[in-house]
Amino acid sequence: MSHIRHAIHLEASPADVFRALSTIDGLAAWWTETTSGESTLNGEIAFRFGAHVTLMKVTGLETDQRVEWTCTSGAPEWTDTKVRFSLSTPDPEKPNRTLLAFGHDDWQETTPFLAHCSMKWATFLLSLRALVETGTGAPFPNDLAI
């Protein structure tokens, strides 16, 4: 199995970051504008990237701490993979600074597509940071091309 890992500091409270990760409007503001579905525990979210649709089941949701999904449909390499966003405030002196630890786990093999997705996740995490720090993200189709 292969895994993607990223970590990023965000100048925003865990509550603000959690809202961007756990609501349809929040997700549409940093990942893809054409996001729909139910973002509650066991709900299913559809992320559309042009003609490509990825369906994620919400498998973990802890307020201001964690969001987890399992991919149920989409690119064959993504099916049954797990996406996890873990939030913490490592410095009690800075309660409005959040460390986001990201994982996209259980890839069946290491491929050029995995490397591409790792890079795209990095650009979308920068979009998330822009959203929670400035109010404006860069979701698909306005995302950074790689």
XYZ file of N, CA and C in Angstrom:
438
model
N 0.841 -1.192 0.000
C 0.000 0.000 0.000
C 0.878 1.245 0.000
N 0.407 2.268 -0.661
C 1.086 3.562 -0.687
C 0.193 4.614 -0.060
N 0.824 5.705 0.379
C 0.097 6.753 1.083
C 0.633 8.113 0.677
N -0.244 9.109 0.695
C 0.139 10.506 0.500
C 0.063 11.176 1.856
N 1.076 11.992 2.181
C 1.089 12.721 3.441
C 1.476 14.171 3.197
N 0.769 15.084 3.857
C 1.116 16.501 3.837
C 0.780 17.085 5.205
N 1.440 18.177 5.558
C 1.116 18.927 6.770
C 1.262 20.401 6.441
N 0.359 21.217 6.991
C 0.376 22.649 6.703
C -0.161 23.403 7.910
N 0.486 24.528 8.230
C -0.017 25.413 9.273
C -0.970 26.422 8.644
N -2.065 26.666 9.334
C -3.088 27.598 8.858
C -3.315 28.651 9.936
N -3.306 29.908 9.551
C -3.561 30.992 10.502
C -5.072 31.169 10.622
N -5.697 30.180 11.246
C -7.148 30.155 11.437
C -7.442 29.184 12.571
N -8.567 29.366 13.208
C -8.939 28.474 14.310
C -9.324 27.098 13.784
N -9.198 26.066 14.616
C -9.671 24.740 14.199
C -11.146 24.761 13.793
N -11.953 25.597 14.434
C -13.381 25.673 14.083
C -13.561 26.177 12.652
N -12.781 27.193 12.260
C -12.888 27.714 10.900
C -12.400 26.694 9.869
N -11.313 26.005 10.186
C -10.782 24.985 9.272
C -11.773 23.825 9.173
N -12.303 23.387 10.309
C -13.272 22.290 10.318
C -14.479 22.629 9.451
N -14.970 23.858 9.551
C -16.125 24.282 8.749
C -15.801 24.177 7.251
N -14.579 24.543 6.862
C -14.185 24.456 5.452
C -14.066 23.011 4.973
N -13.803 22.099 5.899
C -13.638 20.678 5.559
C -14.918 19.859 5.698
N -15.904 20.385 6.411
C -17.051 19.545 6.777
C -18.394 20.069 6.286
N -18.383 21.109 5.454
C -19.633 21.607 4.877
C -19.506 21.626 3.356
N -20.618 21.485 2.691
C -20.597 21.503 1.218
C -20.096 22.861 0.720
N -20.577 23.952 1.305
C -20.124 25.276 0.888
C -18.628 25.452 1.137
N -18.147 24.978 2.274
C -16.725 25.078 2.577
C -15.883 24.303 1.583
N -16.265 23.069 1.300
C -15.518 22.228 0.359
C -15.522 22.829 -1.046
N -16.663 23.389 -1.448
C -16.772 24.004 -2.774
C -15.905 25.259 -2.893
N -15.566 25.844 -1.771
C -14.791 27.087 -1.789
C -13.284 26.860 -1.886
N -12.819 25.600 -1.694
C -11.375 25.357 -1.821
C -11.010 24.150 -2.683
N -11.906 23.146 -2.852
C -11.518 21.961 -3.619
C -12.111 21.963 -5.018
N -13.428 21.877 -5.142
C -14.060 22.000 -6.458
C -15.399 22.696 -6.292
N -15.637 23.681 -7.144
C -16.859 24.475 -7.051
C -18.104 23.616 -7.191
N -18.003 22.496 -7.905
C -19.161 21.641 -8.157
C -19.163 20.476 -7.174
N -19.370 20.818 -5.907
C -19.457 19.845 -4.815
C -20.907 19.785 -4.362
N -21.403 18.577 -4.128
C -22.785 18.427 -3.672
C -22.888 17.178 -2.800
N -24.007 17.051 -2.115
C -24.243 15.854 -1.317
C -24.507 16.178 0.137
N -24.238 15.200 0.969
C -24.519 15.278 2.406
C -23.209 15.110 3.161
N -22.789 16.143 3.881
C -21.486 16.117 4.539
C -21.538 15.662 5.994
N -22.651 15.064 6.404
C -22.765 14.531 7.758
C -22.168 13.121 7.820
N -21.946 12.618 9.027
C -21.395 11.274 9.193
C -22.235 10.259 8.430
N -21.582 9.422 7.646
C -22.181 8.405 6.768
C -22.865 8.979 5.535
N -22.798 10.296 5.359
C -23.325 10.916 4.152
C -22.376 10.696 2.986
N -22.828 11.023 1.784
C -21.994 10.874 0.594
C -21.874 12.228 -0.100
N -20.645 12.566 -0.451
C -20.356 13.832 -1.121
C -19.847 13.526 -2.525
N -20.378 14.268 -3.509
C -19.931 14.153 -4.898
C -19.049 15.357 -5.215
N -17.824 15.078 -5.639
C -16.873 16.106 -6.060
C -16.718 15.982 -7.565
N -17.087 17.027 -8.306
C -17.022 16.986 -9.768
C -15.861 17.842 -10.257
N -15.047 17.230 -11.108
C -13.929 17.899 -11.772
C -14.174 17.753 -13.262
N -14.964 18.650 -13.842
C -15.363 18.498 -15.237
C -16.208 17.241 -15.377
N -15.790 16.343 -16.275
C -16.535 15.097 -16.513
C -16.260 14.043 -15.443
N -15.255 14.252 -14.616
C -14.879 13.263 -13.607
C -15.602 13.527 -12.289
N -16.190 12.474 -11.732
C -16.904 12.580 -10.457
C -16.283 11.615 -9.464
N -15.976 12.119 -8.283
C -15.473 11.285 -7.198
C -16.505 11.308 -6.082
N -16.923 10.127 -5.624
C -17.870 10.028 -4.517
C -17.125 9.602 -3.265
N -17.365 10.345 -2.187
C -16.737 10.062 -0.901
C -17.817 9.858 0.159
N -17.676 8.793 0.925
C -18.544 8.567 2.080
C -17.843 9.168 3.297
N -18.581 9.959 4.072
C -18.018 10.559 5.283
C -17.972 9.480 6.355
N -16.757 9.058 6.723
C -16.599 7.944 7.668
C -16.074 8.384 9.028
N -15.699 9.642 9.153
C -15.232 10.160 10.432
C -15.467 11.649 10.506
N -15.975 12.109 11.646
C -16.288 13.514 11.822
C -16.232 13.827 13.315
N -15.182 14.513 13.741
C -15.061 14.971 15.120
C -14.902 16.472 15.084
N -15.869 17.188 15.631
C -15.894 18.641 15.559
C -14.549 19.260 15.919
N -14.050 20.094 15.008
C -12.809 20.859 15.167
C -11.563 19.984 15.293
N -11.664 18.676 15.007
C -10.522 17.779 15.169
C -10.215 16.898 13.971
N -11.258 16.357 13.317
C -10.983 15.325 12.313
C -12.131 15.199 11.325
N -11.760 15.005 10.048
C -12.702 14.675 8.982
C -12.084 13.519 8.208
N -12.873 12.468 7.965
C -12.384 11.311 7.203
C -13.415 10.891 6.171
N -12.909 10.492 5.011
C -13.756 9.998 3.928
C -13.188 8.681 3.403
N -14.063 7.873 2.815
C -13.653 6.714 2.029
C -14.197 6.909 0.626
N -13.331 6.753 -0.371
C -13.739 6.911 -1.760
C -14.531 5.678 -2.187
N -15.757 5.914 -2.638
C -16.607 4.805 -3.067
C -16.709 4.689 -4.583
N -16.330 5.759 -5.295
C -16.420 5.743 -6.756
C -15.594 6.892 -7.315
N -15.009 6.657 -8.461
C -14.201 7.685 -9.109
C -13.101 7.027 -9.904
N -11.943 7.670 -9.928
C -10.798 7.066 -10.601
C -10.536 5.701 -9.966
N -10.283 4.669 -10.760
C -10.087 3.331 -10.189
C -9.026 3.295 -9.091
N -7.961 4.091 -9.240
C -6.896 4.097 -8.222
C -7.378 4.674 -6.889
N -8.436 5.485 -6.916
C -8.947 6.113 -5.692
C -9.950 5.218 -4.953
N -10.616 4.321 -5.651
C -11.668 3.517 -5.021
C -11.116 2.763 -3.815
N -11.806 2.884 -2.708
C -11.468 2.275 -1.414
C -10.283 2.947 -0.705
N -9.780 4.053 -1.249
C -8.756 4.789 -0.507
C -9.445 5.638 0.556
N -8.655 6.087 1.521
C -9.192 6.870 2.629
C -8.476 8.213 2.692
N -9.264 9.267 2.919
C -8.739 10.619 3.036
C -8.994 11.087 4.462
N -7.949 11.659 5.081
C -8.073 12.079 6.484
C -7.469 13.465 6.670
N -8.209 14.328 7.350
C -7.745 15.643 7.752
C -7.783 15.669 9.280
N -6.635 15.838 9.919
C -6.562 15.906 11.383
C -6.109 17.302 11.764
N -6.821 17.922 12.704
C -6.552 19.293 13.115
C -6.053 19.334 14.550
N -5.074 20.190 14.799
C -4.597 20.384 16.171
C -4.075 21.810 16.313
N -3.946 22.234 17.557
C -3.333 23.524 17.874
C -2.104 23.216 18.719
N -0.957 23.033 18.067
C 0.236 22.602 18.793
C 0.781 23.631 19.786
N 0.427 24.908 19.606
C 0.911 25.947 20.505
C -0.269 26.581 21.235
N -0.428 26.284 22.545
C -1.567 26.838 23.294
C -1.570 28.369 23.327
N -0.419 28.956 23.059
C -0.324 30.418 23.025
C -0.939 30.991 21.737
N -1.160 30.117 20.753
C -1.704 30.556 19.460
C -2.943 29.728 19.100
N -4.067 29.975 19.778
C -5.272 29.163 19.530
C -5.873 29.350 18.145
N -5.464 30.387 17.422
C -5.964 30.599 16.061
C -4.949 30.170 15.015
N -4.057 29.265 15.392
C -3.118 28.666 14.439
C -3.342 27.163 14.478
N -3.715 26.598 13.353
C -4.072 25.184 13.263
C -3.040 24.435 12.439
N -2.632 23.277 12.928
C -1.813 22.360 12.143
C -2.760 21.339 11.538
N -2.750 21.260 10.222
C -3.555 20.274 9.518
C -2.618 19.177 9.038
N -2.856 17.955 9.490
C -2.130 16.775 9.002
C -3.071 16.058 8.037
N -2.604 15.857 6.827
C -3.417 15.277 5.757
C -2.866 13.920 5.361
N -3.758 12.980 5.112
C -3.364 11.685 4.585
C -4.356 11.189 3.554
N -3.858 10.620 2.475
C -4.690 9.922 1.488
C -4.084 8.526 1.396
N -4.741 7.576 2.046
C -4.163 6.265 2.332
C -4.741 5.130 1.490
N -3.989 4.045 1.504
C -4.405 2.746 0.957
C -4.446 2.687 -0.572
N -3.526 3.414 -1.219
C -3.346 3.251 -2.655
C -2.789 1.851 -2.886
N -3.289 1.167 -3.890
C -2.853 -0.198 -4.155
C -1.435 -0.274 -4.699
N -0.998 0.783 -5.395
C 0.362 0.765 -5.932
C 0.866 2.191 -6.129
N 2.158 2.310 -6.184
C 2.797 3.596 -6.433
C 2.908 3.787 -7.940
N 2.247 4.829 -8.436
C 2.187 5.078 -9.875
C 2.433 6.571 -10.143
N 2.648 6.934 -11.389
C 2.742 8.363 -11.715
C 1.460 9.127 -11.328
N 0.306 8.460 -11.387
C -0.946 9.118 -10.998
C -0.947 9.443 -9.504
N -0.399 8.575 -8.674
C -0.278 8.855 -7.243
C 0.585 10.102 -7.036
N 1.696 10.203 -7.741
C 2.563 11.375 -7.628
C 1.828 12.637 -8.067
N 1.078 12.541 -9.154
C 0.279 13.679 -9.622
C -0.732 14.093 -8.557
N -1.440 13.119 -7.990
C -2.451 13.429 -6.979
C -1.824 14.034 -5.730
N -0.646 13.571 -5.363
C 0.043 14.153 -4.214
C 0.314 15.637 -4.455
N 0.789 15.952 -5.635
C 1.050 17.356 -5.973
C -0.244 18.164 -5.994
N -1.305 17.597 -6.565
C -2.584 18.314 -6.613
C -3.135 18.519 -5.209
N -3.012 17.509 -4.338
C -3.465 17.707 -2.954
C -2.717 18.877 -2.321
N -1.411 18.978 -2.580
C -0.634 20.088 -2.022
C -1.197 21.426 -2.499
N -1.526 21.526 -3.782
C -2.065 22.796 -4.282
C -3.438 23.077 -3.686
N -4.248 22.034 -3.494
C -5.568 22.257 -2.904
C -5.467 22.595 -1.415
N -4.476 22.068 -0.725
C -4.283 22.463 0.676
C -3.861 23.932 0.761
N -3.105 24.406 -0.217
C -2.790 25.839 -0.275
C -4.063 26.649 -0.559
N -4.957 26.111 -1.363
C -6.247 26.751 -1.613
C -7.062 26.821 -0.324
N -7.047 25.727 0.448
C -7.730 25.717 1.746
C -7.144 26.795 2.650
N -5.811 26.883 2.692
C -5.177 27.903 3.528
C -5.612 29.302 3.095
N -5.614 29.556 1.799
C -6.054 30.862 1.307
C -7.493 31.144 1.726
N -8.354 30.134 1.634
C -9.754 30.317 2.022
C -9.879 30.712 3.486
N -9.257 29.951 4.377
C -9.456 30.227 5.811
C -8.682 31.453 6.280
N -7.635 31.838 5.554
C -6.862 33.014 5.963
C -7.332 34.306 5.306
N -7.864 34.213 4.075
C -8.237 35.434 3.350
C -9.707 35.476 2.948
N -10.383 34.338 3.008
C -11.774 34.283 2.590
C -11.971 33.840 1.150
N -10.868 33.650 0.400
C -10.980 33.249 -1.003
C -10.007 32.118 -1.314
N -10.554 30.960 -1.680
C -9.733 29.829 -2.098
C -9.587 29.812 -3.606
N -8.955 28.753 -4.109
C -8.782 28.566 -5.561
C -9.241 27.160 -5.924
N -10.557 26.907 -5.819
C -11.053 25.567 -6.144
C -11.077 25.323 -7.650
N -11.142 24.025 -8.039
C -11.351 23.680 -9.436
C -12.614 24.385 -9.906
N -12.670 25.004 -11.063
C -11.719 24.980 -12.166
C -10.674 26.114 -12.121
N -10.598 26.832 -11.028
C -9.655 27.959 -10.918
C -8.410 27.581 -10.120
N -8.127 26.287 -10.020
C -6.993 25.804 -9.236
C -5.677 26.002 -9.988
N -4.601 25.878 -9.240
C -3.264 26.008 -9.807
C -2.993 24.812 -10.717
N -2.661 25.082 -11.964
C -2.338 24.007 -12.911
C -0.944 23.483 -12.600
N -0.770 22.169 -12.715
C 0.568 21.577 -12.497
C 0.987 20.817 -13.744
